[in-house]
Amino acid sequence: MAKHKPISSDIAWSTTDKITVKGLDLCQDILGKVSLGDMAFLELTDRLPTPQESRAFNAIAVALVEHGLTPSAIVARMTLAGAPEAMQAAVGAGLCGLGSVFVGSMENAARLLQQALPDKNQSIDIGALAVQIVDRELAAGRNIPGIGHHIHKPIDPRTPALFAVARETGFSGQYVQLMNALAEEAGRRLGKSLPVNATGAIAAIASELEVPWDVVRGIGVMARAIGLVAHVLEEFRNPLARQAKAMIEGQATAHHLA
Amino acid sequence: MAKHKPISSDIAWSTTDKITVKGLDLCQDILGKVSLGDMAFLELTDRLPTPQESRAFNAIAVALVEHGLTPSAIVARMTLAGAPEAMQAAVGAGLCGLGSVFVGSMENAARLLQQALPDKNQSIDIGALAVQIVDRELAAGRNIPGIGHHIHKPIDPRTPALFAVARETGFSGQYVQLMNALAEEAGRRLGKSLPVNATGAIAAIASELEVPWDVVRGIGVMARAIGLVAHVLEEFRNPLARQAKAMIEGQATAHHLA
Amino acid sequence: MAKHKPISSDIAWSTTDKITVKGLDLCQDILGKVSLGDMAFLELTDRLPTPQESRAFNAIAVALVEHGLTPSAIVARMTLAGAPEAMQAAVGAGLCGLGSVFVGSMENAARLLQQALPDKNQSIDIGALAVQIVDRELAAGRNIPGIGHHIHKPIDPRTPALFAVARETGFSGQYVQLMNALAEEAGRRLGKSLPVNATGAIAAIASELEVPWDVVRGIGVMARAIGLVAHVLEEFRNPLARQAKAMIEGQATAHHLA
Amino acid sequence: MAKHKPISSDIAWSTTDKITVKGLDLCQDILGKVSLGDMAFLELTDRLPTPQESRAFNAIAVALVEHGLTPSAIVARMTLAGAPEAMQAAVGAGLCGLGSVFVGSMENAARLLQQALPDKNQSIDIGALAVQIVDRELAAGRNIPGIGHHIHKPIDPRTPALFAVARETGFSGQYVQLMNALAEEAGRRLGKSLPVNATGAIAAIASELEVPWDVVRGIGVMARAIGLVAHVLEEFRNPLARQAKAMIEGQATAHHLA
């Protein structure tokens, strides 16, 4: 067997009397002083947030916690119905669906923004950049991620709420402008109103916070874990999984016996 | 197909212009105003916390986020190594192991406390209650959950830090006293020092916060999801899963070829 | 760091030119000679089956592969809808629900049979044993597992098919008799027809095959993984997850807006 | 709420007295007559295999069942150590890692073969096709999937065993020839021996069996579920997860305290 690189992790380690997390002393510097959202920021970025960063980051994380009866909530509840002794696995199963389709559009929006504007402070004509990106994406047959919504019309009500927080905390910079410009240009080209949705707003603010685009999905995963715990707890007290299964199976069986 | 009870959920629902979560307007009442930890409290208990509750709840949730290279962190990292395209499934797989062994001792401690003291304000002789519980548990061949630690000696450094927060926020009541009394009595009976560990401290404070014992595991699940995202992100940048697998397989193979 | 017991596994190991599985040479003794069902038997019991054991084991495993739109199939399909890039996680999520409720009744039936009759060849009055077990279980407020069915009436059509295989292969012994006697006695006591269902038939035949009761759930897990792969592949080609989610969410929203 | 397409599935449905799976009567046509491997073939391809197809399909599925202490086996065992009450979730967690890295090379090899040779019976110069493919892939900076092995040298012993089964069953056609030609050409170009490995052999035989490349991963997922059940059962009886975790954590901690 070949020698291999020693195993190491810089996240956390312990001695008999001290626990170090991201370079801080868990007991002296963190417990009772750092909130859960700021701890998440520390875990993702290796440092504690400023008060402004904290407010903006908590707002986008909170926006991702709860979406009602999404597929992942239904998955968690149906899994619990079969294995009520393992609520952790019900939450785990629910997370497995947070992939390219649902959480992916947020990741794609963040990637598009960050690749178009690698340095958020560079001086650039945002309107011209938006035209160029929409040209390229539409020519390639791709959708612009982060715009439009199938339920929330004319606008997604989360977008103005999140962008207000961004303004108040000093994070309404060029990524937010570019996201808005993309929505406007895409709407103009496609002849319909396609305002920035929550996904696009979160992607823009995460980019302002300098969260790398391939870390953005992680915010969604951690936030939704909180929401899925709530669904699992409601399923214990007010179950719906069996009825939902009966409705689905009933309709499918009726189709075959018709 | 029989008629069934209509499907409903009281967690969240939407109309075109409004999203309601736990009875609050997400955009007016929550975004930018409620932190991630307080949102978790809302999801678990159906109301926002007071400032004191917020500080105590965030402290116990934060204490559960990160424990270094635990089995669930290793599981998440090894899963990512095989399927880097699905980080959500790596986190989901990691959560699946938060069952009766690791998170279970916290749940068991909370259950023991809440079943022994259904009303936290009733006047009771805590010392006598502790003697009675330790008698019963030892006679039944069970361990007292929430005491002792295999690494942190003489004490788990998280316990005094968490109990200090409890005192400062007014949550150092009879559950905290009972947890301490149980540790002292069990230590006396078993002839060794078995101070309250982080698990026991969290169980006691969660009980003070009136979180039902069967909801306590949920705090662990949501908090660890945050930590697992951090491990998955580190695995992308500084991988250890392959070396760990090679080390395990190498030792097992050597055993057979010896 | 303390010394620990060396890591070893007796399932499989490799050298440069040979792969050993359960003591057999994979390339010489298994590939092309052993079917998938017999390989599963080898994995579970450490030896290859006789032709009779093979036929009986394959029959019960096959009976567990496919049950249409069960909760686990819906879970796998909804997970795929969100993360089509990770079909393995969709199957994994689906398996998470095979717990105490659905697969558990098979495990419970096998445990009840094997604990009542530890040696399948001992001479015993099966009828009297059944009366005694039903007395005990009903007195304790428990159901008899493996009997009755909410859809398949008057009988579960899989039971006679499986019991015919058991007879033809010499595995219709005292466990099968006891399962039938339990169903008859429970039906008599409860005043309704409660014939052995597929779960009970499989538990009885697995017991005849000397599969320990705590391994029986494993047969269900491996068999259902095959069925879940089929559902995932159908979801790619003829999706239903989005419609199912819209139907569930629509009904729940209507409830709140009513 | 908009009307949606009715939910339907063509895999299985039930009436009170009959269960239909893939158009066959489960109780009349399948139980006791169809082996687990042939049931898997039916689930994947919508028809039962011929005896030759059965032998070839079972051989490739069996080759995927067991690989010793792979990452997915370690994941399943570590998950079980934390949640022994939920062995189904341990298997589910293990499956989550069967993604683009481990099972992906088999899928990639099958795709490359099937896209290069859409009709397996067309008359074509296999050697010239291999040269053309290797040119294209190396120019694009991609590896040829399904060749070479880091442990099994000079050859993967599973390849000749599987290709012998292919010859004996009439499935040693142009896909097998192309796979061999690719290995030879790649080895010649890269100046080292890169014979077809088990992954490449399975991909070629699956292609001969007309299994679409995007279904090939499904064979791996179902087969590995069987192997993971065996690892979970061994972990109950002869655990290694705790030692493995201690070894990993110990090495990582030593690195920080050095």
GROMACS .gro file of C-alpha atoms in nm, chain C residues 1 4-12 14-19 21 26-27 30-32 34-37 39-40 43-44 55 58-59 61-63 65-66 68-69 77 85-89 91-92 95-96 98-99 151-153 155 157-158 161-162 165 212 214-215 217-218 221-222 225-227 229-231 233-234 237-240 243-244 246-247 250, chain D residues 1 4-12 14-19 21 26-27 30-32 34-37 39-40 43-44 55 58-59 61-63 65-66 68-69 77 85-89 91-92 95-96 98-99 151-153 155 157-158 161-162 165 212 214-215 217-218 221-222 225-227 229-231 233-234 237-240 243-244 246-247 250:
model
  170
  517MET     CA    1  -0.479   0.815   2.080
  520HIS     CA    2  -0.780  -0.004   1.883
  521LYS     CA    3  -0.879  -0.346   1.754
  522PRO     CA    4  -0.753  -0.382   1.396
  523ILE     CA    5  -1.009  -0.312   1.126
  524SER     CA    6  -1.116  -0.623   0.940
  525SER     CA    7  -1.403  -0.751   0.727
  526ASP     CA    8  -1.468  -1.108   0.619
  527ILE     CA    9  -1.688  -1.015   0.325
  528ALA     CA   10  -1.437  -0.948   0.049
  530SER     CA   11  -0.847  -0.833  -0.321
  531THR     CA   12  -0.493  -0.892  -0.432
  532THR     CA   13  -0.354  -0.785  -0.770
  533ASP     CA   14  -0.486  -1.097  -0.944
  534LYS     CA   15  -0.767  -1.234  -0.727
  535ILE     CA   16  -1.090  -1.111  -0.566
  537VAL     CA   17  -1.596  -1.281  -0.179
  542LEU     CA   18  -1.521  -1.417  -0.759
  543CYS     CA   19  -1.383  -1.485  -1.108
  546ILE     CA   20  -1.911  -1.686  -0.906
  547LEU     CA   21  -1.919  -1.483  -1.230
  548GLY     CA   22  -2.132  -1.661  -1.490
  550VAL     CA   23  -2.416  -1.769  -0.971
  551SER     CA   24  -2.735  -1.571  -1.036
  552LEU     CA   25  -2.808  -1.236  -0.870
  553GLY     CA   26  -3.059  -1.391  -0.629
  555MET     CA   27  -2.544  -1.398  -0.483
  556ALA     CA   28  -2.781  -1.216  -0.247
  559GLU     CA   29  -2.415  -1.223   0.093
  560LEU     CA   30  -2.679  -1.276   0.361
  571ARG     CA   31  -3.609  -2.124  -0.567
  574ASN     CA   32  -3.572  -1.600  -0.505
  575ALA     CA   33  -3.952  -1.622  -0.477
  577ALA     CA   34  -3.712  -1.168  -0.274
  578VAL     CA   35  -3.897  -1.122  -0.604
  579ALA     CA   36  -4.226  -1.071  -0.416
  581VAL     CA   37  -3.932  -0.594  -0.559
  582GLU     CA   38  -4.235  -0.407  -0.683
  584GLY     CA   39  -4.637   0.021  -0.757
  585LEU     CA   40  -4.668   0.375  -0.627
  593ARG     CA   41  -3.948   1.000  -0.806
  601GLU     CA   42  -2.821   1.422  -1.204
  602ALA     CA   43  -2.815   1.189  -0.901
  603MET     CA   44  -3.044   0.891  -0.957
  604GLN     CA   45  -2.850   0.696  -0.694
  605ALA     CA   46  -2.958   0.949  -0.430
  607VAL     CA   47  -3.303   0.544  -0.484
  608GLY     CA   48  -3.121   0.605  -0.155
  611LEU     CA   49  -3.495   0.330   0.080
  612CYS     CA   50  -3.490   0.557   0.387
  614LEU     CA   51  -3.844   0.120   0.458
  615GLY     CA   52  -3.861   0.132   0.836
  667ILE     CA   53  -5.679  -0.396  -0.041
  668HIS     CA   54  -5.641  -0.764  -0.116
  669LYS     CA   55  -5.965  -0.933  -0.005
  671ILE     CA   56  -5.711  -1.311   0.044
  673PRO     CA   57  -5.312  -1.349  -0.387
  674ARG     CA   58  -4.937  -1.367  -0.317
  677ALA     CA   59  -4.849  -1.850  -0.470
  678LEU     CA   60  -4.564  -1.824  -0.218
  681VAL     CA   61  -4.341  -2.260  -0.383
  728PRO     CA   62  -3.240  -1.471   1.125
  730ASP     CA   63  -3.303  -0.928   1.207
  731VAL     CA   64  -3.170  -1.006   0.858
  733ARG     CA   65  -3.549  -0.652   0.669
  734GLY     CA   66  -3.235  -0.669   0.456
  737VAL     CA   67  -3.420  -0.338   0.136
  738MET     CA   68  -3.222  -0.507  -0.142
  741ALA     CA   69  -3.377  -0.108  -0.443
  742ILE     CA   70  -3.440  -0.297  -0.768
  743GLY     CA   71  -3.796  -0.172  -0.785
  745VAL     CA   72  -3.447   0.186  -0.993
  746ALA     CA   73  -3.737   0.098  -1.222
  747HIS     CA   74  -3.946   0.385  -1.085
  749LEU     CA   75  -3.614   0.520  -1.489
  750GLU     CA   76  -3.986   0.556  -1.558
  753ARG     CA   77  -3.936   0.891  -1.939
  754ASN     CA   78  -4.290   0.946  -1.807
  755PRO     CA   79  -4.271   1.184  -1.510
  756LEU     CA   80  -4.543   1.212  -1.249
  759GLN     CA   81  -4.821   1.660  -1.106
  760ALA     CA   82  -4.831   1.477  -0.775
  762ALA     CA   83  -4.908   2.019  -0.761
  763MET     CA   84  -5.205   1.808  -0.655
  766GLY     CA   85  -5.308   2.259  -0.445
  775MET     CA   86  -5.492   2.560  -0.965
  778HIS     CA   87  -5.263   1.875  -1.493
  779LYS     CA   88  -5.195   1.555  -1.685
  780PRO     CA   89  -5.337   1.258  -1.491
  781ILE     CA   90  -5.087   1.066  -1.282
  782SER     CA   91  -5.008   0.723  -1.421
  783SER     CA   92  -4.741   0.455  -1.403
  784ASP     CA   93  -4.705   0.149  -1.624
  785ILE     CA   94  -4.489  -0.046  -1.379
  786ALA     CA   95  -4.746  -0.206  -1.150
  788SER     CA   96  -5.337  -0.390  -0.814
  789THR     CA   97  -5.698  -0.488  -0.781
  790THR     CA   98  -5.844  -0.683  -0.489
  791ASP     CA   99  -5.738  -1.018  -0.636
  792LYS     CA  100  -5.460  -0.946  -0.886
  793ILE     CA  101  -5.124  -0.768  -0.896
  795VAL     CA  102  -4.618  -0.598  -1.282
  800LEU     CA  103  -4.725  -1.137  -1.037
  801CYS     CA  104  -4.879  -1.445  -0.877
  804ILE     CA  105  -4.359  -1.443  -1.176
  805LEU     CA  106  -4.349  -1.579  -0.818
  806GLY     CA  107  -4.159  -1.908  -0.810
  808VAL     CA  108  -3.863  -1.580  -1.220
  809SER     CA  109  -3.533  -1.535  -1.035
  810LEU     CA  110  -3.432  -1.207  -0.871
  811GLY     CA  111  -3.184  -1.126  -1.149
  813MET     CA  112  -3.693  -0.978  -1.226
  814ALA     CA  113  -3.435  -0.699  -1.233
  817GLU     CA  114  -3.789  -0.405  -1.430
  818LEU     CA  115  -3.520  -0.243  -1.644
  829ARG     CA  116  -2.686  -1.557  -1.789
  832ASN     CA  117  -2.684  -1.190  -1.408
  833ALA     CA  118  -2.305  -1.209  -1.456
  835ALA     CA  119  -2.505  -0.757  -1.210
  836VAL     CA  120  -2.329  -1.005  -0.980
  837ALA     CA  121  -1.991  -0.848  -1.065
  839VAL     CA  122  -2.256  -0.653  -0.589
  840GLU     CA  123  -1.947  -0.663  -0.374
  842GLY     CA  124  -1.516  -0.491  -0.004
  843LEU     CA  125  -1.454  -0.177   0.197
  851ARG     CA  126  -2.136   0.108   0.827
  859GLU     CA  127  -3.242   0.127   1.446
  860ALA     CA  128  -3.255   0.228   1.077
  861MET     CA  129  -3.050  -0.014   0.867
  862GLN     CA  130  -3.249   0.093   0.557
  863ALA     CA  131  -3.114   0.448   0.595
  865VAL     CA  132  -2.800   0.136   0.294
  866GLY     CA  133  -2.967   0.447   0.149
  869LEU     CA  134  -2.605   0.441  -0.225
  870CYS     CA  135  -2.583   0.823  -0.232
  872LEU     CA  136  -2.259   0.589  -0.633
  873GLY     CA  137  -2.229   0.893  -0.851
  925ILE     CA  138  -0.479  -0.243  -0.807
  926HIS     CA  139  -0.546  -0.523  -1.053
  927LYS     CA  140  -0.234  -0.558  -1.268
  929ILE     CA  141  -0.511  -0.729  -1.588
  931PRO     CA  142  -0.927  -1.067  -1.343
  932ARG     CA  143  -1.299  -0.996  -1.384
  935ALA     CA  144  -1.427  -1.402  -1.675
  936LEU     CA  145  -1.701  -1.166  -1.796
  939VAL     CA  146  -1.959  -1.544  -2.035
  986PRO     CA  147  -2.949   0.207  -2.279
  988ASP     CA  148  -2.844   0.595  -1.901
  989VAL     CA  149  -2.994   0.279  -1.747
  991ARG     CA  150  -2.597   0.316  -1.364
  992GLY     CA  151  -2.920   0.159  -1.238
  995VAL     CA  152  -2.723   0.089  -0.788
  996MET     CA  153  -2.942  -0.219  -0.747
  999ALA     CA  154  -2.771  -0.230  -0.253
 1000ILE     CA  155  -2.734  -0.607  -0.209
 1001GLY     CA  156  -2.370  -0.570  -0.111
 1003VAL     CA  157  -2.700  -0.496   0.312
 1004ALA     CA  158  -2.424  -0.751   0.370
 1005HIS     CA  159  -2.191  -0.484   0.508
 1007LEU     CA  160  -2.526  -0.700   0.872
 1008GLU     CA  161  -2.154  -0.759   0.929
 1011ARG     CA  162  -2.195  -0.858   1.429
 1012ASN     CA  163  -1.833  -0.746   1.378
 1013PRO     CA  164  -1.822  -0.365   1.390
 1014LEU     CA  165  -1.541  -0.158   1.245
 1017GLN     CA  166  -1.228   0.206   1.503
 1018ALA     CA  167  -1.220   0.358   1.156
 1020ALA     CA  168  -1.103   0.689   1.576
 1021MET     CA  169  -0.819   0.624   1.331
 1024GLY     CA  170  -0.677   1.057   1.559
   0.00000   0.00000   0.00000
